[in-house]
């Protein structure tokens, strides 16, 4: 007969450093998914890194473009900074701009706890950029993009004060 040991198998397989990792991207997605003005436009179409092929718009794509730890001479402070680019896709320029407005209203100035991550501050890190995706797969439909970078200052629940 088998003897049970304390802890689960997945805990034994986890690298020690992974226990301390904070997924700020998942927190950003969760924050957008909790925002009714965003989800009224996108439903669940909020994606990491790239827009999947064939997905209808409007949709949001978020990408972590950089991260740095806030360390001092005495060691880590337990807070980090990430720059996250938000790409708001729409079938028209007006739709992409409207979605961006709702994303910006949700993120800029937010402070709180989302998905186990303590967000100390979200700020606008860049101006707004406008772009257009060429038609895909023989279609004649363009996709319009309104993009902006946001700065997240964050930490875990256990590390923050």
CSV table of N, CA and C in Angstrom, one decimal:
chain,number,residue,atom,x,y,z
A,1,UNK,N,0.8,-1.2,0.0
A,1,UNK,CA,0.0,0.0,0.0
A,1,UNK,C,0.9,1.2,0.0
A,2,UNK,N,0.3,2.3,-0.6
A,2,UNK,CA,1.1,3.5,-0.7
A,2,UNK,C,1.1,4.4,0.5
A,3,UNK,N,2.2,5.0,0.9
A,3,UNK,CA,2.2,5.9,2.0
A,3,UNK,C,2.1,7.3,1.5
A,4,UNK,N,1.2,8.1,2.1
A,4,UNK,CA,1.1,9.5,1.6
A,4,UNK,C,2.1,10.4,2.4
A,5,UNK,N,2.7,11.3,1.7
A,5,UNK,CA,3.6,12.2,2.3
A,5,UNK,C,3.0,13.6,2.4
A,6,UNK,N,3.5,14.5,3.2
A,6,UNK,CA,3.0,15.8,3.3
A,6,UNK,C,3.3,16.6,2.1
A,7,UNK,N,2.3,17.4,1.6
A,7,UNK,CA,2.5,18.2,0.4
A,7,UNK,C,2.0,17.5,-0.8
A,8,UNK,N,1.7,18.2,-1.8
A,8,UNK,CA,1.2,17.6,-3.0
A,8,UNK,C,2.4,17.4,-4.0
A,9,UNK,N,2.1,16.5,-5.0
A,9,UNK,CA,3.2,16.3,-6.0
A,9,UNK,C,3.6,17.6,-6.7
A,10,UNK,N,2.6,18.5,-7.0
A,10,UNK,CA,3.0,19.7,-7.8
A,10,UNK,C,3.9,20.6,-6.9
A,11,UNK,N,3.7,20.6,-5.6
A,11,UNK,CA,4.6,21.4,-4.8
A,11,UNK,C,6.0,20.8,-4.9
A,12,UNK,N,6.1,19.5,-4.9
A,12,UNK,CA,7.5,18.9,-5.0
A,12,UNK,C,8.1,19.2,-6.3
A,13,UNK,N,7.3,19.3,-7.4
A,13,UNK,CA,7.9,19.6,-8.7
A,13,UNK,C,8.2,21.0,-9.0
A,14,UNK,N,7.7,21.9,-8.1
A,14,UNK,CA,7.9,23.4,-8.4
A,14,UNK,C,9.3,23.8,-8.0
A,15,UNK,N,9.9,24.5,-8.9
A,15,UNK,CA,11.2,25.1,-8.6
A,15,UNK,C,11.1,26.1,-7.5
A,16,UNK,N,12.0,26.2,-6.5
A,16,UNK,CA,11.9,27.1,-5.4
A,16,UNK,C,11.7,28.5,-5.8
A,17,UNK,N,12.2,29.0,-6.8
A,17,UNK,CA,12.1,30.4,-7.3
A,17,UNK,C,10.7,30.7,-7.8
A,18,UNK,N,9.9,29.7,-8.3
A,18,UNK,CA,8.6,29.9,-8.9
A,18,UNK,C,7.6,30.3,-7.8
A,19,UNK,N,7.8,29.9,-6.5
A,19,UNK,CA,6.9,30.2,-5.5
A,19,UNK,C,6.9,31.7,-5.3
A,20,UNK,N,7.9,32.4,-5.6
A,20,UNK,CA,8.0,33.9,-5.4
A,20,UNK,C,7.6,34.7,-6.6
A,21,UNK,N,7.4,34.0,-7.7
A,21,UNK,CA,7.0,34.7,-8.9
A,21,UNK,C,5.6,35.3,-8.8
A,22,UNK,N,5.5,36.5,-9.3
A,22,UNK,CA,4.2,37.2,-9.3
A,22,UNK,C,3.9,37.4,-10.8
A,23,UNK,N,2.6,37.1,-11.2
A,23,UNK,CA,2.2,37.2,-12.6
A,23,UNK,C,1.4,38.5,-12.7
A,24,UNK,N,2.2,39.6,-13.0
A,24,UNK,CA,1.5,40.9,-13.1
A,24,UNK,C,0.7,40.9,-14.4
A,25,UNK,N,1.0,40.1,-15.4
A,25,UNK,CA,0.2,40.1,-16.6
A,25,UNK,C,-1.2,39.5,-16.3
A,26,UNK,N,-1.2,38.4,-15.5
A,26,UNK,CA,-2.5,37.8,-15.1
A,26,UNK,C,-3.3,38.8,-14.3
A,27,UNK,N,-2.7,39.6,-13.5
A,27,UNK,CA,-3.4,40.7,-12.7
A,27,UNK,C,-3.9,41.7,-13.6
A,28,UNK,N,-3.2,42.1,-14.6
A,28,UNK,CA,-3.6,43.1,-15.6
A,28,UNK,C,-4.9,42.6,-16.3
A,29,UNK,N,-4.8,41.3,-16.8
A,29,UNK,CA,-5.9,40.7,-17.5
A,29,UNK,C,-7.2,40.7,-16.6
A,30,UNK,N,-7.0,40.2,-15.3
A,30,UNK,CA,-8.1,40.1,-14.4
A,30,UNK,C,-8.7,41.5,-14.2
A,31,UNK,N,-7.9,42.5,-14.0
A,31,UNK,CA,-8.4,43.9,-13.8
A,31,UNK,C,-9.3,44.3,-15.0
A,32,UNK,N,-8.8,44.0,-16.2
A,32,UNK,CA,-9.6,44.4,-17.4
A,32,UNK,C,-10.9,43.5,-17.5
A,33,UNK,N,-10.8,42.3,-17.1
A,33,UNK,CA,-12.0,41.4,-17.1
A,33,UNK,C,-13.0,41.8,-16.1
A,34,UNK,N,-12.6,42.5,-15.0
A,34,UNK,CA,-13.6,43.0,-14.0
A,34,UNK,C,-14.2,44.3,-14.4
A,35,UNK,N,-13.7,44.9,-15.4
A,35,UNK,CA,-14.2,46.3,-15.8
A,35,UNK,C,-15.4,46.1,-16.9
A,36,UNK,N,-16.6,46.4,-16.4
A,36,UNK,CA,-17.7,46.3,-17.3
A,36,UNK,C,-17.6,47.0,-18.6
A,37,UNK,N,-17.1,48.3,-18.6
A,37,UNK,CA,-17.0,49.0,-19.9
A,37,UNK,C,-16.1,48.3,-20.9
A,38,UNK,N,-15.1,47.6,-20.4
A,38,UNK,CA,-14.2,46.8,-21.3
A,38,UNK,C,-14.9,45.6,-21.8
A,39,UNK,N,-15.4,44.8,-20.8
A,39,UNK,CA,-16.0,43.5,-21.2
A,39,UNK,C,-17.3,43.7,-22.0
A,40,UNK,N,-18.0,44.8,-21.9
A,40,UNK,CA,-19.2,45.0,-22.7
A,40,UNK,C,-18.7,45.1,-24.2
A,41,UNK,N,-17.5,45.6,-24.4
A,41,UNK,CA,-17.0,45.7,-25.8
A,41,UNK,C,-16.3,44.4,-26.3
A,42,UNK,N,-15.5,43.8,-25.4
A,42,UNK,CA,-14.7,42.7,-25.8
A,42,UNK,C,-15.2,41.3,-25.4
A,43,UNK,N,-16.1,41.2,-24.5
A,43,UNK,CA,-16.5,39.9,-23.9
A,43,UNK,C,-15.2,39.3,-23.2
A,44,UNK,N,-14.7,38.2,-23.6
A,44,UNK,CA,-13.5,37.6,-23.0
A,44,UNK,C,-12.3,37.8,-23.9
A,45,UNK,N,-12.4,38.6,-24.9
A,45,UNK,CA,-11.3,38.7,-25.9
A,45,UNK,C,-10.2,39.7,-25.3
A,46,UNK,N,-9.5,39.2,-24.3
A,46,UNK,CA,-8.4,39.9,-23.7
A,46,UNK,C,-7.2,38.9,-23.7
A,47,UNK,N,-6.2,39.2,-24.5
A,47,UNK,CA,-5.1,38.2,-24.8
A,47,UNK,C,-3.8,38.7,-24.4
A,48,UNK,N,-2.9,37.7,-24.1
A,48,UNK,CA,-1.5,38.0,-23.8
A,48,UNK,C,-0.7,37.9,-25.1
A,49,UNK,N,0.1,38.9,-25.3
A,49,UNK,CA,1.2,39.0,-26.4
A,49,UNK,C,0.8,39.1,-27.8
A,50,UNK,N,-0.3,38.4,-28.3
A,50,UNK,CA,-0.6,38.5,-29.7
A,50,UNK,C,-2.1,38.2,-29.8
A,51,UNK,N,-2.7,38.8,-30.9
A,51,UNK,CA,-4.1,38.5,-31.2
A,51,UNK,C,-4.1,37.2,-32.0
A,52,UNK,N,-4.9,36.2,-31.4
A,52,UNK,CA,-5.0,34.9,-32.2
A,52,UNK,C,-5.6,35.1,-33.5
A,53,UNK,N,-5.2,34.3,-34.5
A,53,UNK,CA,-5.7,34.4,-35.8
A,53,UNK,C,-7.2,34.1,-35.9
A,54,UNK,N,-7.9,34.9,-36.6
A,54,UNK,CA,-9.3,34.7,-36.8
A,54,UNK,C,-10.2,35.3,-35.7
A,55,UNK,N,-9.6,35.9,-34.7
A,55,UNK,CA,-10.4,36.5,-33.6
A,55,UNK,C,-11.1,37.7,-34.1
A,56,UNK,N,-12.4,37.8,-33.6
A,56,UNK,CA,-13.1,39.0,-34.0
A,56,UNK,C,-12.7,40.2,-33.1
A,57,UNK,N,-12.9,41.4,-33.5
A,57,UNK,CA,-12.6,42.6,-32.7
A,57,UNK,C,-13.9,43.2,-32.4
A,58,UNK,N,-14.0,44.0,-31.3
A,58,UNK,CA,-12.9,44.5,-30.5
A,58,UNK,C,-12.3,43.5,-29.6
A,59,UNK,N,-11.0,43.7,-29.3
A,59,UNK,CA,-10.2,42.9,-28.5
A,59,UNK,C,-9.0,43.7,-27.9
A,60,UNK,N,-8.5,43.2,-26.8
A,60,UNK,CA,-7.3,43.8,-26.2
A,60,UNK,C,-6.2,42.8,-26.1
A,61,UNK,N,-5.0,43.2,-26.5
A,61,UNK,CA,-3.8,42.4,-26.3
A,61,UNK,C,-2.9,43.2,-25.4
A,62,UNK,N,-2.4,42.5,-24.3
A,62,UNK,CA,-1.4,43.1,-23.4
A,62,UNK,C,-0.1,42.4,-23.5
A,63,UNK,N,1.0,43.1,-23.4
A,63,UNK,CA,2.3,42.6,-23.5
A,63,UNK,C,3.2,43.2,-22.5
A,64,UNK,N,3.9,42.4,-21.7
A,64,UNK,CA,4.9,43.0,-20.7
A,64,UNK,C,6.1,43.3,-21.5
A,65,UNK,N,6.5,44.6,-21.6
A,65,UNK,CA,7.6,45.0,-22.4
A,65,UNK,C,8.9,45.1,-21.6
A,66,UNK,N,8.8,45.1,-20.3
A,66,UNK,CA,10.0,45.2,-19.4
A,66,UNK,C,9.6,45.1,-17.9
A,67,UNK,N,10.5,44.7,-17.1
A,67,UNK,CA,10.3,44.6,-15.7
A,67,UNK,C,11.6,44.9,-15.0
A,68,UNK,N,11.5,45.6,-13.8
A,68,UNK,CA,12.7,45.8,-13.0
A,68,UNK,C,12.3,45.7,-11.5
A,69,UNK,N,13.2,45.2,-10.7
A,69,UNK,CA,12.9,45.0,-9.3
A,69,UNK,C,13.4,46.3,-8.6
A,70,UNK,N,12.7,46.7,-7.5
A,70,UNK,CA,13.0,47.8,-6.7
A,70,UNK,C,13.9,47.4,-5.5
A,71,UNK,N,15.2,47.4,-5.7
A,71,UNK,CA,16.1,47.0,-4.7
A,71,UNK,C,16.8,48.2,-4.1
A,72,UNK,N,17.2,48.0,-2.8
A,72,UNK,CA,18.0,49.0,-2.1
A,72,UNK,C,19.2,48.3,-1.6
A,73,UNK,N,20.1,49.1,-1.0
A,73,UNK,CA,21.4,48.5,-0.4
A,73,UNK,C,21.1,47.4,0.6
A,74,UNK,N,20.0,47.5,1.3
A,74,UNK,CA,19.7,46.5,2.3
A,74,UNK,C,19.0,45.2,1.7
A,75,UNK,N,18.7,45.2,0.4
A,75,UNK,CA,18.1,44.1,-0.3
A,75,UNK,C,16.9,44.5,-1.0
A,76,UNK,N,16.1,43.5,-1.4
A,76,UNK,CA,14.9,43.8,-2.2
A,76,UNK,C,13.8,44.4,-1.3
A,77,UNK,N,13.1,45.3,-1.9
A,77,UNK,CA,11.9,46.0,-1.2
A,77,UNK,C,10.7,45.1,-1.3
A,78,UNK,N,10.6,44.2,-2.2
A,78,UNK,CA,9.4,43.4,-2.4
A,78,UNK,C,8.5,44.0,-3.4
A,79,UNK,N,8.8,45.1,-4.0
A,79,UNK,CA,8.0,45.7,-5.0
A,79,UNK,C,8.8,45.7,-6.4
A,80,UNK,N,8.0,45.6,-7.4
A,80,UNK,CA,8.7,45.6,-8.8
A,80,UNK,C,7.9,46.6,-9.7
A,81,UNK,N,8.5,46.9,-10.8
A,81,UNK,CA,7.9,47.7,-11.8
A,81,UNK,C,7.8,47.0,-13.1
A,82,UNK,N,6.7,47.1,-13.8
A,82,UNK,CA,6.6,46.5,-15.1
A,82,UNK,C,6.0,47.5,-16.1
A,83,UNK,N,6.4,47.5,-17.3
A,83,UNK,CA,5.8,48.3,-18.4
A,83,UNK,C,4.9,47.3,-19.2
A,84,UNK,N,3.6,47.6,-19.3
A,84,UNK,CA,2.7,46.7,-20.0
A,84,UNK,C,2.1,47.5,-21.1
A,85,UNK,N,2.2,47.1,-22.4
A,85,UNK,CA,1.6,47.7,-23.5
A,85,UNK,C,0.2,47.2,-23.7
A,86,UNK,N,-0.7,48.0,-23.9
A,86,UNK,CA,-2.1,47.6,-24.2
A,86,UNK,C,-2.4,48.0,-25.6
A,87,UNK,N,-2.8,47.0,-26.4
A,87,UNK,CA,-3.2,47.2,-27.8
A,87,UNK,C,-4.7,47.0,-27.9
A,88,UNK,N,-5.4,48.0,-28.3
A,88,UNK,CA,-6.9,48.0,-28.3
A,88,UNK,C,-7.3,47.9,-29.8
A,89,UNK,N,-7.8,46.8,-30.2
A,89,UNK,CA,-8.2,46.5,-31.6
A,89,UNK,C,-9.7,46.8,-31.8
A,90,UNK,N,-10.0,47.4,-33.0
A,90,UNK,CA,-11.4,47.7,-33.3
A,90,UNK,C,-11.5,47.5,-34.8
A,91,UNK,N,-12.8,47.4,-35.2
A,91,UNK,CA,-13.1,47.3,-36.7
A,91,UNK,C,-13.1,48.7,-37.3
A,92,UNK,N,-13.2,49.7,-36.5
A,92,UNK,CA,-13.1,51.1,-37.0
A,92,UNK,C,-12.1,51.8,-36.0
A,93,UNK,N,-11.6,53.0,-36.5
A,93,UNK,CA,-10.8,53.8,-35.6
A,93,UNK,C,-11.6,54.2,-34.4
A,94,UNK,N,-12.8,54.6,-34.5
A,94,UNK,CA,-13.7,55.0,-33.4
A,94,UNK,C,-13.8,53.9,-32.4
A,95,UNK,N,-14.0,52.7,-32.8
A,95,UNK,CA,-14.2,51.5,-31.9
A,95,UNK,C,-12.9,51.3,-31.2
A,96,UNK,N,-11.7,51.3,-31.8
A,96,UNK,CA,-10.4,51.1,-31.2
A,96,UNK,C,-10.2,52.2,-30.2
A,97,UNK,N,-10.5,53.5,-30.5
A,97,UNK,CA,-10.3,54.6,-29.6
A,97,UNK,C,-11.2,54.5,-28.4
A,98,UNK,N,-12.5,54.1,-28.6
A,98,UNK,CA,-13.4,53.9,-27.5
A,98,UNK,C,-13.0,52.8,-26.5
A,99,UNK,N,-12.5,51.7,-27.1
A,99,UNK,CA,-12.0,50.6,-26.2
A,99,UNK,C,-10.8,51.1,-25.5
A,100,UNK,N,-9.9,51.8,-26.1
A,100,UNK,CA,-8.7,52.4,-25.4
A,100,UNK,C,-9.1,53.3,-24.3
A,101,UNK,N,-10.1,54.1,-24.5
A,101,UNK,CA,-10.6,55.0,-23.5
A,101,UNK,C,-11.1,54.2,-22.2
A,102,UNK,N,-11.8,53.1,-22.5
A,102,UNK,CA,-12.3,52.3,-21.4
A,102,UNK,C,-11.1,51.6,-20.6
A,103,UNK,N,-10.1,51.1,-21.4
A,103,UNK,CA,-9.0,50.5,-20.8
A,103,UNK,C,-8.2,51.5,-20.0
A,104,UNK,N,-8.0,52.7,-20.5
A,104,UNK,CA,-7.2,53.7,-19.8
A,104,UNK,C,-8.0,54.1,-18.5
A,105,UNK,N,-9.3,54.3,-18.6
A,105,UNK,CA,-10.1,54.6,-17.5
A,105,UNK,C,-10.0,53.6,-16.4
A,106,UNK,N,-9.9,52.3,-16.8
A,106,UNK,CA,-9.8,51.2,-15.8
A,106,UNK,C,-8.4,51.1,-15.2
A,107,UNK,N,-7.4,51.4,-15.9
A,107,UNK,CA,-6.0,51.2,-15.4
A,107,UNK,C,-5.4,52.4,-14.7
A,108,UNK,N,-5.4,53.5,-15.4
A,108,UNK,CA,-4.7,54.7,-14.9
A,108,UNK,C,-5.2,55.1,-13.5
A,109,UNK,N,-4.2,55.1,-12.6
A,109,UNK,CA,-4.5,55.5,-11.2
A,109,UNK,C,-5.0,54.4,-10.3
A,110,UNK,N,-5.1,53.2,-10.9
A,110,UNK,CA,-5.6,52.1,-10.0
A,110,UNK,C,-4.7,51.7,-8.9
A,111,UNK,N,-5.2,51.4,-7.7
A,111,UNK,CA,-4.5,50.9,-6.6
A,111,UNK,C,-5.4,49.9,-6.0
A,112,UNK,N,-4.8,48.7,-5.6
A,112,UNK,CA,-5.6,47.7,-5.0
A,112,UNK,C,-5.0,46.3,-5.2
A,113,UNK,N,-5.8,45.3,-4.8
A,113,UNK,CA,-5.3,43.9,-4.9
A,113,UNK,C,-6.1,43.2,-6.0
A,114,UNK,N,-5.4,42.6,-7.0
A,114,UNK,CA,-6.1,41.9,-8.1
A,114,UNK,C,-5.3,40.6,-8.3
A,115,UNK,N,-6.0,39.5,-8.3
A,115,UNK,CA,-5.4,38.1,-8.5
A,115,UNK,C,-4.2,37.9,-7.6
A,116,UNK,N,-4.3,38.3,-6.3
A,116,UNK,CA,-3.2,38.1,-5.4
A,116,UNK,C,-2.0,39.0,-5.5
A,117,UNK,N,-2.1,40.0,-6.4
A,117,UNK,CA,-1.0,40.9,-6.6
A,117,UNK,C,-1.5,42.3,-6.0
A,118,UNK,N,-0.6,42.9,-5.1
A,118,UNK,CA,-0.9,44.2,-4.6
A,118,UNK,C,-0.3,45.2,-5.6
A,119,UNK,N,-1.2,46.0,-6.2
A,119,UNK,CA,-0.8,47.0,-7.2
A,119,UNK,C,-0.8,48.3,-6.5
A,120,UNK,N,0.4,48.9,-6.3
A,120,UNK,CA,0.6,50.2,-5.6
A,120,UNK,C,0.2,51.3,-6.5
A,121,UNK,N,0.4,51.2,-7.8
A,121,UNK,CA,0.1,52.3,-8.7
A,121,UNK,C,0.1,51.8,-10.2
A,122,UNK,N,-0.8,52.3,-11.0
A,122,UNK,CA,-0.7,52.1,-12.4
A,122,UNK,C,-0.7,53.5,-13.0
A,123,UNK,N,0.3,53.8,-13.8
A,123,UNK,CA,0.4,55.1,-14.5
A,123,UNK,C,0.5,55.0,-16.0
A,124,UNK,N,0.3,56.1,-16.7
A,124,UNK,CA,0.5,56.1,-18.1
A,124,UNK,C,1.9,56.3,-18.4
A,125,UNK,N,2.6,55.4,-19.1
A,125,UNK,CA,4.0,55.5,-19.4
A,125,UNK,C,4.3,56.1,-20.7
A,126,UNK,N,3.3,56.2,-21.6
A,126,UNK,CA,3.6,56.7,-22.9
A,126,UNK,C,2.4,57.5,-23.4
A,127,UNK,N,2.6,58.1,-24.5
A,127,UNK,CA,1.4,58.7,-25.2
A,127,UNK,C,0.7,57.7,-25.9
A,128,UNK,N,-0.4,58.1,-26.6
A,128,UNK,CA,-1.2,57.1,-27.4
A,128,UNK,C,-0.6,57.0,-28.8
A,129,UNK,N,-0.6,55.7,-29.3
A,129,UNK,CA,-0.1,55.5,-30.6
A,129,UNK,C,-1.3,54.8,-31.4
A,130,UNK,N,-1.3,55.2,-32.7
A,130,UNK,CA,-2.4,54.7,-33.6
A,130,UNK,C,-1.7,53.9,-34.7
A,131,UNK,N,-2.4,52.8,-35.1
A,131,UNK,CA,-1.8,51.9,-36.1
A,131,UNK,C,-3.0,51.2,-36.8
A,132,UNK,N,-2.7,50.6,-38.0
A,132,UNK,CA,-3.7,49.8,-38.7
A,132,UNK,C,-3.1,48.5,-39.1
A,133,UNK,N,-3.8,47.4,-38.9
A,133,UNK,CA,-3.4,46.1,-39.4
A,133,UNK,C,-4.0,45.9,-40.8
A,134,UNK,N,-3.1,45.5,-41.7
A,134,UNK,CA,-3.6,45.2,-43.1
A,134,UNK,C,-4.6,44.0,-43.1
A,135,UNK,N,-5.5,43.9,-44.0
A,135,UNK,CA,-6.4,42.8,-44.1
A,135,UNK,C,-5.7,41.5,-44.0
A,136,UNK,N,-6.3,40.5,-43.3
A,136,UNK,CA,-5.8,39.2,-43.2
A,136,UNK,C,-6.6,38.1,-44.0
A,137,UNK,N,-5.9,37.1,-44.4
A,137,UNK,CA,-6.6,35.9,-45.0
A,137,UNK,C,-7.5,36.3,-46.1
A,138,UNK,N,-7.1,37.1,-47.0
A,138,UNK,CA,-7.9,37.4,-48.2
A,138,UNK,C,-9.1,38.4,-47.9
A,139,UNK,N,-9.3,38.8,-46.7
A,139,UNK,CA,-10.3,39.7,-46.3
A,139,UNK,C,-10.0,41.1,-46.8
A,140,UNK,N,-11.0,42.0,-46.9
A,140,UNK,CA,-10.7,43.4,-47.2
A,140,UNK,C,-11.0,44.3,-46.0
A,141,UNK,N,-11.0,43.7,-44.8
A,141,UNK,CA,-11.3,44.4,-43.5
A,141,UNK,C,-10.0,44.7,-42.8
A,142,UNK,N,-9.8,46.0,-42.6
A,142,UNK,CA,-8.7,46.5,-41.8
A,142,UNK,C,-9.1,46.4,-40.3
A,143,UNK,N,-8.0,46.2,-39.4
A,143,UNK,CA,-8.2,46.3,-38.0
A,143,UNK,C,-7.4,47.5,-37.5
A,144,UNK,N,-8.1,48.4,-36.7
A,144,UNK,CA,-7.5,49.6,-36.2
A,144,UNK,C,-7.0,49.3,-34.8
A,145,UNK,N,-5.8,49.9,-34.5
A,145,UNK,CA,-5.2,49.7,-33.2
A,145,UNK,C,-4.9,51.0,-32.5
A,146,UNK,N,-5.3,51.1,-31.3
A,146,UNK,CA,-5.0,52.3,-30.4
A,146,UNK,C,-4.2,51.7,-29.3
A,147,UNK,N,-2.9,52.1,-29.1
A,147,UNK,CA,-2.0,51.5,-28.1
A,147,UNK,C,-1.5,52.5,-27.1
A,148,UNK,N,-1.1,52.0,-25.9
A,148,UNK,CA,-0.5,52.8,-24.9
A,148,UNK,C,0.2,51.9,-23.9
A,149,UNK,N,1.3,52.4,-23.4
A,149,UNK,CA,2.1,51.7,-22.3
A,149,UNK,C,1.6,52.2,-21.0
A,150,UNK,N,1.5,51.3,-20.0
A,150,UNK,CA,1.2,51.6,-18.6
A,150,UNK,C,2.2,51.0,-17.7
A,151,UNK,N,2.6,51.8,-16.7
A,151,UNK,CA,3.6,51.4,-15.7
A,151,UNK,C,2.8,50.8,-14.5
A,152,UNK,N,3.2,49.6,-14.1
A,152,UNK,CA,2.6,48.9,-12.9
A,152,UNK,C,3.7,48.8,-11.8
A,153,UNK,N,3.4,49.3,-10.6
A,153,UNK,CA,4.3,49.1,-9.5
A,153,UNK,C,3.5,48.1,-8.6
A,154,UNK,N,4.1,47.0,-8.3
A,154,UNK,CA,3.4,45.9,-7.7
A,154,UNK,C,4.3,45.0,-6.8
A,155,UNK,N,3.6,44.2,-6.1
A,155,UNK,CA,4.3,43.2,-5.2
A,155,UNK,C,3.3,42.1,-4.8
A,156,UNK,N,3.7,41.2,-4.0
A,156,UNK,CA,2.8,40.1,-3.6
A,156,UNK,C,2.1,40.6,-2.3
A,157,UNK,N,1.0,39.9,-1.9
A,157,UNK,CA,0.4,40.2,-0.6
A,157,UNK,C,1.3,40.1,0.6
A,158,UNK,N,2.1,39.0,0.6
A,158,UNK,CA,2.9,38.8,1.7
A,158,UNK,C,4.1,39.8,1.9
A,159,UNK,N,4.5,40.3,0.7
A,159,UNK,CA,5.7,41.2,0.7
A,159,UNK,C,5.4,42.7,1.0
A,160,UNK,N,4.1,43.1,0.6
A,160,UNK,CA,3.8,44.5,0.7
A,160,UNK,C,3.4,44.9,2.1
A,161,UNK,N,3.5,46.2,2.4
A,161,UNK,CA,3.1,46.6,3.7
A,161,UNK,C,1.8,47.3,3.7
